[in-house]
Each structure stands twice: as structure tokens, then as C-alpha cells.
PDB file of C-alpha atoms in Angstrom:
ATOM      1  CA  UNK N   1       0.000   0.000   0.000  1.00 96.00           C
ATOM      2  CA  UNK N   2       0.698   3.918  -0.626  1.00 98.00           C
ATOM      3  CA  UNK N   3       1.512   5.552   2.397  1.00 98.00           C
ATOM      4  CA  UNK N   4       0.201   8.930   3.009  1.00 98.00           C
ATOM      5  CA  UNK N   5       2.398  11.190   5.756  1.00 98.00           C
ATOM      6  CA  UNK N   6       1.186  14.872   6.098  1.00 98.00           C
ATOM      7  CA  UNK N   7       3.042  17.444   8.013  1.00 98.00           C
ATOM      8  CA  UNK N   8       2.432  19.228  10.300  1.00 98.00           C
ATOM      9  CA  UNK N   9       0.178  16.601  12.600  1.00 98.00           C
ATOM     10  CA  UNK N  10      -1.717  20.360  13.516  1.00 98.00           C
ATOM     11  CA  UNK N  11      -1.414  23.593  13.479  1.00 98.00           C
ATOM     12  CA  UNK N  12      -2.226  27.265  15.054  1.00 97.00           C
ATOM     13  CA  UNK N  13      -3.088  29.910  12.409  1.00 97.00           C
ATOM     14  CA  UNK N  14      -5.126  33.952  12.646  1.00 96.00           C
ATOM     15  CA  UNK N  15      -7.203  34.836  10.613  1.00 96.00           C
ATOM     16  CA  UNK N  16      -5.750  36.199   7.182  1.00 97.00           C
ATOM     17  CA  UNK N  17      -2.525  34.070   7.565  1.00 97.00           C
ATOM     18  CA  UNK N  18      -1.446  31.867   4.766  1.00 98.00           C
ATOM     19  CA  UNK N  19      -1.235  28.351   5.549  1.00 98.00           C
ATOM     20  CA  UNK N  20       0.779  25.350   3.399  1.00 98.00           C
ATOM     21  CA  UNK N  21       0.083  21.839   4.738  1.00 98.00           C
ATOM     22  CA  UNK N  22       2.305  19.154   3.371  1.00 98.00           C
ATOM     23  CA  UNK N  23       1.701  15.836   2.227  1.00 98.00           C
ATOM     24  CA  UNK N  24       4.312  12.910   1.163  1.00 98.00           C
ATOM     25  CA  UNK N  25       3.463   9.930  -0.732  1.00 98.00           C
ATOM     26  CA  UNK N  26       6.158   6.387  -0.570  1.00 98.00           C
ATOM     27  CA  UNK N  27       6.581   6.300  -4.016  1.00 98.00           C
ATOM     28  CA  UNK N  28       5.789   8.250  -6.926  1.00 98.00           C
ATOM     29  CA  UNK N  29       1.570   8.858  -7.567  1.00 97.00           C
ATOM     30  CA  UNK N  30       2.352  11.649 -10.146  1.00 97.00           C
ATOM     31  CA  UNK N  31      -0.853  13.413 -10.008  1.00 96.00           C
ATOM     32  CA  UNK N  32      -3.744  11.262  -8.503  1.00 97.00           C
ATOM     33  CA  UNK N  33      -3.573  13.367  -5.064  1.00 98.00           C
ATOM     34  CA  UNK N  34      -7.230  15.120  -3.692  1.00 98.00           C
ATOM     35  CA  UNK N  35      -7.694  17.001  -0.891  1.00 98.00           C
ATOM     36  CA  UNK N  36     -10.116  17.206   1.709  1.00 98.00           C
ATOM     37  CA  UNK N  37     -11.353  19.518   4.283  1.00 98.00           C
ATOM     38  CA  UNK N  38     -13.319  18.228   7.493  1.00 98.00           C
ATOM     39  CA  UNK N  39     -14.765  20.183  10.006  1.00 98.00           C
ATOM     40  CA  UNK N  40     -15.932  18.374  13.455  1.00 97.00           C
ATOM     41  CA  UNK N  41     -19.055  16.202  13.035  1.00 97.00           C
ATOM     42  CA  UNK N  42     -19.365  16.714   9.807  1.00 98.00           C
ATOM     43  CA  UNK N  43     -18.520  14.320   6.299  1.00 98.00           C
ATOM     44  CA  UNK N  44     -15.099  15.330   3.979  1.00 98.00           C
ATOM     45  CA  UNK N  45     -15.769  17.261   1.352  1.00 98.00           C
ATOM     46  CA  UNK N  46     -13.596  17.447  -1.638  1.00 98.00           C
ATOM     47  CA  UNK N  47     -10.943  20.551  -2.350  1.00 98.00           C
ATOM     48  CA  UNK N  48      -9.050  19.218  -4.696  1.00 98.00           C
ATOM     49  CA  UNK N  49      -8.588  16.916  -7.290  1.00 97.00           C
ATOM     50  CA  UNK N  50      -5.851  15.684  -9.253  1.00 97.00           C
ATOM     51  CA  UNK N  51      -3.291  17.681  -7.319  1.00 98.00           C
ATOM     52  CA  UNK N  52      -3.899  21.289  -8.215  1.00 98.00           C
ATOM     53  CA  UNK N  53      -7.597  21.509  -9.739  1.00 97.00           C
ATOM     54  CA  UNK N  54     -10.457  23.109  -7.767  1.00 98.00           C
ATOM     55  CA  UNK N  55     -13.392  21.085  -6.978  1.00 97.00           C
ATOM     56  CA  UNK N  56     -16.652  23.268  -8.455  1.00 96.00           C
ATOM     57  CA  UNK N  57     -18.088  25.336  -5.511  1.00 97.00           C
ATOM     58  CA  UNK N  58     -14.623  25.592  -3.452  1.00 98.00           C
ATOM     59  CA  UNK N  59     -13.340  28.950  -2.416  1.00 98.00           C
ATOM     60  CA  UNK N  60     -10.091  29.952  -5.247  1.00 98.00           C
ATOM     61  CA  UNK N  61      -8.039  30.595  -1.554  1.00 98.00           C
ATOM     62  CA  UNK N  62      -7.331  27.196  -1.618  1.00 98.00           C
ATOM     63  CA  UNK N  63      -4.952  25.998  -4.121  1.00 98.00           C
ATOM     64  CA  UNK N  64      -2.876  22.761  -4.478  1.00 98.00           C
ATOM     65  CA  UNK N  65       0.644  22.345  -5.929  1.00 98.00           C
ATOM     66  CA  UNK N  66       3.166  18.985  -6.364  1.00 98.00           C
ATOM     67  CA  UNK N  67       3.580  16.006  -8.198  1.00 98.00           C
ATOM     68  CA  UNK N  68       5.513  12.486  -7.574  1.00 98.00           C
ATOM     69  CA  UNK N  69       5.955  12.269  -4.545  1.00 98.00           C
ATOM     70  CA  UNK N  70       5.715  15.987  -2.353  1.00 98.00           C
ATOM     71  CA  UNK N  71       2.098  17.738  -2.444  1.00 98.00           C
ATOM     72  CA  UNK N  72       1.634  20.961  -0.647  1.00 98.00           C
ATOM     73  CA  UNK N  73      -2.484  22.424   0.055  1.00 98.00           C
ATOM     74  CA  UNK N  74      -1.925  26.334   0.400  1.00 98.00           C
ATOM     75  CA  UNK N  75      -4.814  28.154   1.734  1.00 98.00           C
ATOM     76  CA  UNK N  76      -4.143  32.319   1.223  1.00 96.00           C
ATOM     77  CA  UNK N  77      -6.015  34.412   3.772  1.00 94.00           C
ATOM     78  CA  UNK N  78      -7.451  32.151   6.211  1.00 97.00           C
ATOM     79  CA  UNK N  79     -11.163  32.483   6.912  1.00 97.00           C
ATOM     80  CA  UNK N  80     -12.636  31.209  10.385  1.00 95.00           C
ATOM     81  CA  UNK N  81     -14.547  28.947   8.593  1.00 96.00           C
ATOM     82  CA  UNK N  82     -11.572  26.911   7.093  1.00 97.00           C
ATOM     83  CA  UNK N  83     -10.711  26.060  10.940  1.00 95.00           C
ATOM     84  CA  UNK N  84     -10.876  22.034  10.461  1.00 98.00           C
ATOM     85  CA  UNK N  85      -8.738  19.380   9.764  1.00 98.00           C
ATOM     86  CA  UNK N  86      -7.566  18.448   6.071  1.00 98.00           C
ATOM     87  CA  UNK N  87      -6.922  15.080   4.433  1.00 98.00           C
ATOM     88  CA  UNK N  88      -4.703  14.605   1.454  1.00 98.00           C
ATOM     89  CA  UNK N  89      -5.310  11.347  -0.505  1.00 98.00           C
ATOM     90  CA  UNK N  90      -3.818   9.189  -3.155  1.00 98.00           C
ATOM     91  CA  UNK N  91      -5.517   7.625  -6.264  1.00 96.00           C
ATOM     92  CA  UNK N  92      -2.589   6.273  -8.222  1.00 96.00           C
ATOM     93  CA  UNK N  93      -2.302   2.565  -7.351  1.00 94.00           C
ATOM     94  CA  UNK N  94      -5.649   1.282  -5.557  1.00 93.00           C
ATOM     95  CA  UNK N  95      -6.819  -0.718  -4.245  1.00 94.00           C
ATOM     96  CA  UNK N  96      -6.591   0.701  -1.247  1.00 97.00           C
ATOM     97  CA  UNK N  97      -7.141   4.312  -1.771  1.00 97.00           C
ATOM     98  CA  UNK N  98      -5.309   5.395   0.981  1.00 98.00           C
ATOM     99  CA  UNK N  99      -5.739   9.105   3.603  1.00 98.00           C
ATOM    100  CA  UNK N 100      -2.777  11.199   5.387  1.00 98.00           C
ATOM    101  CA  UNK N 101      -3.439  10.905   8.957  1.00 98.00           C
ATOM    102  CA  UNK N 102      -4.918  14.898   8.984  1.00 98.00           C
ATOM    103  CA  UNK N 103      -3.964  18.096   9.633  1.00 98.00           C
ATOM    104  CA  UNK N 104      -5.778  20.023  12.301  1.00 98.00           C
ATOM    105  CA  UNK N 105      -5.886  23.614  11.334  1.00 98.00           C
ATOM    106  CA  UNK N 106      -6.778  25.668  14.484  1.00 97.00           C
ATOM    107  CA  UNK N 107      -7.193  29.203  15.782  1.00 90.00           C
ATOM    108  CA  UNK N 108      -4.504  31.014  17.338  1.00 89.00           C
TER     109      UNK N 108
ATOM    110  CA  UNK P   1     -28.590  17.625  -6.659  1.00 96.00           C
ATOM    111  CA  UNK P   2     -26.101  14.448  -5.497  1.00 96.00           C
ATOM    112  CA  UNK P   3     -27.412  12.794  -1.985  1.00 98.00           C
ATOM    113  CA  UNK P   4     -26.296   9.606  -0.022  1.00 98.00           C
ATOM    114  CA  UNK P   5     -27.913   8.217   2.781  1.00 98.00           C
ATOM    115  CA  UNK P   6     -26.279   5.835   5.237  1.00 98.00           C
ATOM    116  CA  UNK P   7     -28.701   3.563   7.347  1.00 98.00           C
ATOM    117  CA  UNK P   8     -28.205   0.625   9.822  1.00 98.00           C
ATOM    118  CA  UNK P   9     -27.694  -0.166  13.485  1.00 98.00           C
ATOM    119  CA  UNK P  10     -26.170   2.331  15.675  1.00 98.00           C
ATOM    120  CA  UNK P  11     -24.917  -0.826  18.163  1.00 98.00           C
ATOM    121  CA  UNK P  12     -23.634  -4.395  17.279  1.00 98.00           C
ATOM    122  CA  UNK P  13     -21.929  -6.827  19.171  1.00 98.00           C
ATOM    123  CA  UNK P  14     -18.553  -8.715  19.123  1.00 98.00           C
ATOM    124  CA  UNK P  15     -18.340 -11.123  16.432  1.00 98.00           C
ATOM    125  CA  UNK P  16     -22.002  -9.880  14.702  1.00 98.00           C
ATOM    126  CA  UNK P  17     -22.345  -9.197  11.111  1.00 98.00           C
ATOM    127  CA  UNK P  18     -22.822  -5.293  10.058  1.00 98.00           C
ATOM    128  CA  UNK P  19     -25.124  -4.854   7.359  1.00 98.00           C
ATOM    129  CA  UNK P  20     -25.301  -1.098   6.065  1.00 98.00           C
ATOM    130  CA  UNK P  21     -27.400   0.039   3.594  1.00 98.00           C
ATOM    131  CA  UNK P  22     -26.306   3.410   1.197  1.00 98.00           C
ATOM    132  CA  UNK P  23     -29.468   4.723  -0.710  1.00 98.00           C
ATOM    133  CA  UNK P  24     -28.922   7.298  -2.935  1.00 97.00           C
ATOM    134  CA  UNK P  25     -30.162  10.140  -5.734  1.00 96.00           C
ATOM    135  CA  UNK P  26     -29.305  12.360  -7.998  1.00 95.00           C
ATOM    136  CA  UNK P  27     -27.002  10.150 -10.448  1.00 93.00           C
ATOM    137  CA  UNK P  28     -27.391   6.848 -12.293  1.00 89.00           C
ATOM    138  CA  UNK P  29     -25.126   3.769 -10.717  1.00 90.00           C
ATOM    139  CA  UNK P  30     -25.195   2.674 -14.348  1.00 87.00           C
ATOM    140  CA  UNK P  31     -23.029   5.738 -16.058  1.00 90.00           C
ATOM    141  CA  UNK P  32     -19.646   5.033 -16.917  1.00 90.00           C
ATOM    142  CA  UNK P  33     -17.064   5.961 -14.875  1.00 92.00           C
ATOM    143  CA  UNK P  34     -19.592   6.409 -11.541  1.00 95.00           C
ATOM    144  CA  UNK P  35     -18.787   4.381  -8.173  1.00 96.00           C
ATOM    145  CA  UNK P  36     -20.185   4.130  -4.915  1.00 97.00           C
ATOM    146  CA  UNK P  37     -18.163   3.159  -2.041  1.00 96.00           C
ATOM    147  CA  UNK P  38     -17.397   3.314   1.910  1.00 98.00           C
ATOM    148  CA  UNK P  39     -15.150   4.780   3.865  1.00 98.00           C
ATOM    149  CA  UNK P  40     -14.857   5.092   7.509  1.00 98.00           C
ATOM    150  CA  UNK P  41     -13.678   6.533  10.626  1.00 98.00           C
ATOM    151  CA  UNK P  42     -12.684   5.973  13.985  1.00 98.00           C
ATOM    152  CA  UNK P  43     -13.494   8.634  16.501  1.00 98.00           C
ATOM    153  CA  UNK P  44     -10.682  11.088  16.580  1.00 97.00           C
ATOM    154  CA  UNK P  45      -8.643   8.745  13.873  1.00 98.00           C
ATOM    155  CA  UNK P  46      -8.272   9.455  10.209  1.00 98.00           C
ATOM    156  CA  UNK P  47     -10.170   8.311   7.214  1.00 98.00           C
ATOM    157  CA  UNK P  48      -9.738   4.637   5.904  1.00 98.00           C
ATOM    158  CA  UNK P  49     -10.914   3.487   2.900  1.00 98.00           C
ATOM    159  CA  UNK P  50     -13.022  -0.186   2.585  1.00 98.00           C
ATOM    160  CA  UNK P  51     -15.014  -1.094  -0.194  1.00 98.00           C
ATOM    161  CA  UNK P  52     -16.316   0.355  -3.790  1.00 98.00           C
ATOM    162  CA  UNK P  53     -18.281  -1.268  -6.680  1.00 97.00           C
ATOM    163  CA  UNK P  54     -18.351   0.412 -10.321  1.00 96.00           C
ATOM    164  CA  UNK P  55     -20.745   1.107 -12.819  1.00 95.00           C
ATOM    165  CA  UNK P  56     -20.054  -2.033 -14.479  1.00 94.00           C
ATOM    166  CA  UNK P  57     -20.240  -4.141 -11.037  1.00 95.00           C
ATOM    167  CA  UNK P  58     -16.617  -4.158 -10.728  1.00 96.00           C
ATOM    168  CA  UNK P  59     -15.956  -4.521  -6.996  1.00 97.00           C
ATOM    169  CA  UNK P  60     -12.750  -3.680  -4.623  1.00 97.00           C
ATOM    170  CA  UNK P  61     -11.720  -3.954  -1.275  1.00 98.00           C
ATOM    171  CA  UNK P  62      -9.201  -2.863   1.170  1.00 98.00           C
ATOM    172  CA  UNK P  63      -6.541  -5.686   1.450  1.00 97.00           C
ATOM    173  CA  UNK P  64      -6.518  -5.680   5.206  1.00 97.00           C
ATOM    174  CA  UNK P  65     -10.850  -6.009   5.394  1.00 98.00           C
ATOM    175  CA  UNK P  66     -11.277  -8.142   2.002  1.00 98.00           C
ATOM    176  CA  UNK P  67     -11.826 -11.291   4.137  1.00 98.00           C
ATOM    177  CA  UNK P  68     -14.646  -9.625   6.117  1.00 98.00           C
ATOM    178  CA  UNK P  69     -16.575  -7.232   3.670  1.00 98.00           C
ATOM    179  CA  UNK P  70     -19.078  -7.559   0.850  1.00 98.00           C
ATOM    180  CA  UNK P  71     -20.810  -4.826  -1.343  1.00 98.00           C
ATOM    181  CA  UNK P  72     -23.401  -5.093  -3.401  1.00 98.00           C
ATOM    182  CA  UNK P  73     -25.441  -2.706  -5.677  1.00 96.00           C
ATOM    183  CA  UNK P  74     -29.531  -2.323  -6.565  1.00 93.00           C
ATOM    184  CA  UNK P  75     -29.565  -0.565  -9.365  1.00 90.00           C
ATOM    185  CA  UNK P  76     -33.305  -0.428  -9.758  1.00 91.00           C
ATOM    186  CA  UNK P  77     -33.608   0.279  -5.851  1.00 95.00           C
ATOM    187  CA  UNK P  78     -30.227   3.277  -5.892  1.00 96.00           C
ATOM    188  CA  UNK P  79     -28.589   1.447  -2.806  1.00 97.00           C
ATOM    189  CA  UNK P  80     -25.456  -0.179  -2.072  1.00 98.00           C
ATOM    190  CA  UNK P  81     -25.017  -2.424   0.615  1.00 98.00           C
ATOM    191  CA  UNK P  82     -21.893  -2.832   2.462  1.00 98.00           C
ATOM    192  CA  UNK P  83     -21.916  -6.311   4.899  1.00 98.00           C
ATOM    193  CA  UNK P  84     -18.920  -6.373   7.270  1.00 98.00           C
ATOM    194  CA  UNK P  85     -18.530  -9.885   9.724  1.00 98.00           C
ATOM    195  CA  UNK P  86     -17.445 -10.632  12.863  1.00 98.00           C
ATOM    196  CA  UNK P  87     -17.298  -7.124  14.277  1.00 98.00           C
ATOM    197  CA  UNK P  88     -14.749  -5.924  16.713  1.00 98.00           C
ATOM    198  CA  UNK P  89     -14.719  -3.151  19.442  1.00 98.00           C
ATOM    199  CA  UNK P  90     -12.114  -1.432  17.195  1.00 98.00           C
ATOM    200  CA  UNK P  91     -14.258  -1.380  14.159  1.00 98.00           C
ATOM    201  CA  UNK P  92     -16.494   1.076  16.296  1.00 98.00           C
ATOM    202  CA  UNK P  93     -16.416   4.213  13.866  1.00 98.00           C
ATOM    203  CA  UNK P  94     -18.432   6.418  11.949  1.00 98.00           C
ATOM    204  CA  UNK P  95     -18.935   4.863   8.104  1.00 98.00           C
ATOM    205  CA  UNK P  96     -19.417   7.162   5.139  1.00 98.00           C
ATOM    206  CA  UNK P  97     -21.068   6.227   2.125  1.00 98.00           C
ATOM    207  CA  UNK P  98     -19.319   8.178  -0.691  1.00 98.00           C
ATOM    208  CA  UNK P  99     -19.724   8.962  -4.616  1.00 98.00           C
ATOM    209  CA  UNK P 100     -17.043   9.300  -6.850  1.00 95.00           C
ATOM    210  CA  UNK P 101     -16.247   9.501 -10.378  1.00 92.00           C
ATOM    211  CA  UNK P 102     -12.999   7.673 -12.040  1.00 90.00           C
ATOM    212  CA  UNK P 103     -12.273   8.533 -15.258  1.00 87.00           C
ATOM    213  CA  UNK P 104      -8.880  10.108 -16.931  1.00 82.00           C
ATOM    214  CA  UNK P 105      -9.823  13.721 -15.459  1.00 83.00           C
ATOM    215  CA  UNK P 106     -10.687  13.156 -12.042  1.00 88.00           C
ATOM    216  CA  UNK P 107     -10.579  10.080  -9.658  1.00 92.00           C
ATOM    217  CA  UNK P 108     -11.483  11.135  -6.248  1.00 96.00           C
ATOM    218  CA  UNK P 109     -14.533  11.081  -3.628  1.00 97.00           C
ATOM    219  CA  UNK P 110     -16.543  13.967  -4.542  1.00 96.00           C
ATOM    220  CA  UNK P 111     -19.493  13.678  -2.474  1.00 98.00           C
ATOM    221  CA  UNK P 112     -20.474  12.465   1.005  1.00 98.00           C
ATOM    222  CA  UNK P 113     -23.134  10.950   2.723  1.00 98.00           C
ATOM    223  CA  UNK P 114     -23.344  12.607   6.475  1.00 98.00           C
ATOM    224  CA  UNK P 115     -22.164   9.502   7.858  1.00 98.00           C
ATOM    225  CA  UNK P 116     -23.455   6.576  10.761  1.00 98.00           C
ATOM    226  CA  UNK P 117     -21.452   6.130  14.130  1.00 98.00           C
ATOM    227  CA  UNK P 118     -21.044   2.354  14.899  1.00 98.00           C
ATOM    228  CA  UNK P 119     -20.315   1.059  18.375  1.00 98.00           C
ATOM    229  CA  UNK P 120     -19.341  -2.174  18.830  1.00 98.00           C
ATOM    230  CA  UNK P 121     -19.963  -3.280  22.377  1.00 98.00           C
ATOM    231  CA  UNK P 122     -21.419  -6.100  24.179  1.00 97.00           C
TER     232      UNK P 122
END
């Protein structure tokens, strides 16, 4: 299986900040790499898709960047409702499609 | 408008079978490059992916689970079914049914059902 690592494990951000969330795949995935944003109690929804393209609907503050194996989620000018934690995922060799373990994104 | 549905017990017991049921609207399980799948979540863990059948009835499953899961699909009823057996404490979790489109452009989960927390407890 792909292993996912995203750094950091959490983080403390204000509002406006820009904020780059890393995420490392074991071998090469080129471009099959989504993002995901959770906030508590609620379901994932999808960012990003195919490493750098905007899901319909999502805010253009978030942008995605990387291929192989390094992947970076930048979010420019923090809103408080972006406060949640973020999932990067692989979709190059499945099955298993396999999650980072989360980033928690929280208020300073 | 895109909506899943999860739906089953909220409580099983050590070695029970876990039948889930995903019902769905919105989109056709019959158009190319559509799947419907689960994914779950233990509380305050990260996301793990288990089970997905295609279009076509082309089914996977996570390595570590194959032994234990089974989906289905109703095409004429829009559900999926997801049966997991001999339950364990640690598969306590909420499950998410998901849909997600795999084609050359975009492979990814692109919407979410709101999810059903499953204890396992005696």
C-alpha cells in the first residue's frame, strides 16, 4: 500500500494568515492526489482533485501544488470557517485508496 | 442535486455481522465511470478506505478487510449495501457512504453521505 504522511500533525493559524500543509506519498503517484477539508461532526468534502484543480463550488483561496511524490495544500487568507482538519489522498495505485493521517488547522 | 444516505444499526456486538445500507439520488449507478463506495472513521482517527463497486459491477476492497466485507449494488432500488462480519470493538467508527467519479480527469470522492457512528460493544 501507498503511504500517506502529512506534516504538520496540527497547526495554530489567525485569521488572514497563509497556511501550506504538506503531504508525502512512498513512491511516486504523479498526479492522482485530492484534498479534503473536514470540520468536526461533519462528512469530507472534496478541495481538490488531481493535485492542483479546484473542486466546483470551493473557495479559489485554496490551491494545491506537487507532483511524484511531495504535495503541498496552500490556503491564502485564512477564513474562520476553514478552521478544520484536512486530508490529502492518493488515487494512483488502488486498491486501497489510501488518507494522510490529517492536519488540524486551528485558531490562534 | 447528489445525496447519499447511510442507514443501519447504531450498536452491534462482538463477532455480529454489520449490514449497512447506502441509498442514494441524484445520479445513475449505471453511467460510466460512476462508483459508490465506503469509507470510515474511527473517533478522533483518520479516514480509511473499505469497499467500492463500479458502474459495471466491478468490486474492490481494502486488502486488510477483504476477508470480512461484501458490497453489493440495486440498481433499480439506488442502494449499495456494504456487509462487514465478525465485528470488533475497534471497528467502532463512523462509516461514510461516498460517490465518486474515475475517469482520466478526475478520480477522487466527490461527495459524502453525512455519515453513521457504529459502536461495537457487548
Amino acid at each position: 500500500d501507498i503511504q500517506m504522511t502529512q506534516s504538520p500533525s496540527s497547526l495554530s493559524a489567525s485569521v488572514g494568515d497563509r497556511v501550506t500543509i504538506t503531504c508525502r506519498a512512498s513512491e511516486s503517484i504523479r498526479d492522482y492526489l485530492n484534498w479534503y477539508q473536514q470540520k468536526s461532526g461533519k462528512a469530507p468534502k472534496l478541495l481538490i482533485y488531481a493535485a492542483s484543480s479546484l473542486q466546483s463550488g470551493v473557495p479559489s483561496r485554496f490551491s494545491g501544488s506537487g507532483s511524484g511524490t511531495d504535495f503541498t495544500l496552500t490556503i491564502n487568507s485564512l477564513q474562520p470557517e476553514d478552521f478544520a482538519t484536512y486530508y490529502c489522498q492518493q488515487s494512483y495505485i488502488t486498491p486501497p485508496w489510501t488518507f494522510g493521517q490529517g492536519t488540524k488547522v486551528e485558531i490562534k | 442535486q447528489i445525496t447519499l444516505k447511510e442507514s443501519g444499526p447504531t450498536l452491534v456486538k462482538p463477532t455480529q455481522t454489520l449490514t449497512l445500507t447506502c441509498t442514494f439520488s441524484g445520479f445513475s449507478h449505471s453511467t460510466s465511470g460512476v462508483a459508490v463506495g465506503w469509507i470510515r472513521q474511527p473517533p478522533g482517527k483518520a479516514l480509511e478506505w473499505l469497499a467500492i463497486v463500479y458502474w459495471d459491477d466491478d468490486k474492490r476492497y481494502s486488502p486488510s478487510l477483504k476477508s470480512r466485507l461484501t458490497i453489493t449494488k440495486d440498481t433499480s432500488k439506488n442502494q449499495v449495501v456494504l456487509t462487514m462480519t465478525n465485528m470488533d470493538p475497534v471497528d467502532t467508527g463512523t462509516y461514510y457512504c461516498t460517490h465518486s467519479i474515475h475517469n482520466l480527469k478526475i478520480d477522487a470522492f466527490d461527495i459524502w453521505g453525512q455519515g453513521t457512528m457504529v459502536t461495537v460493544s457487548s
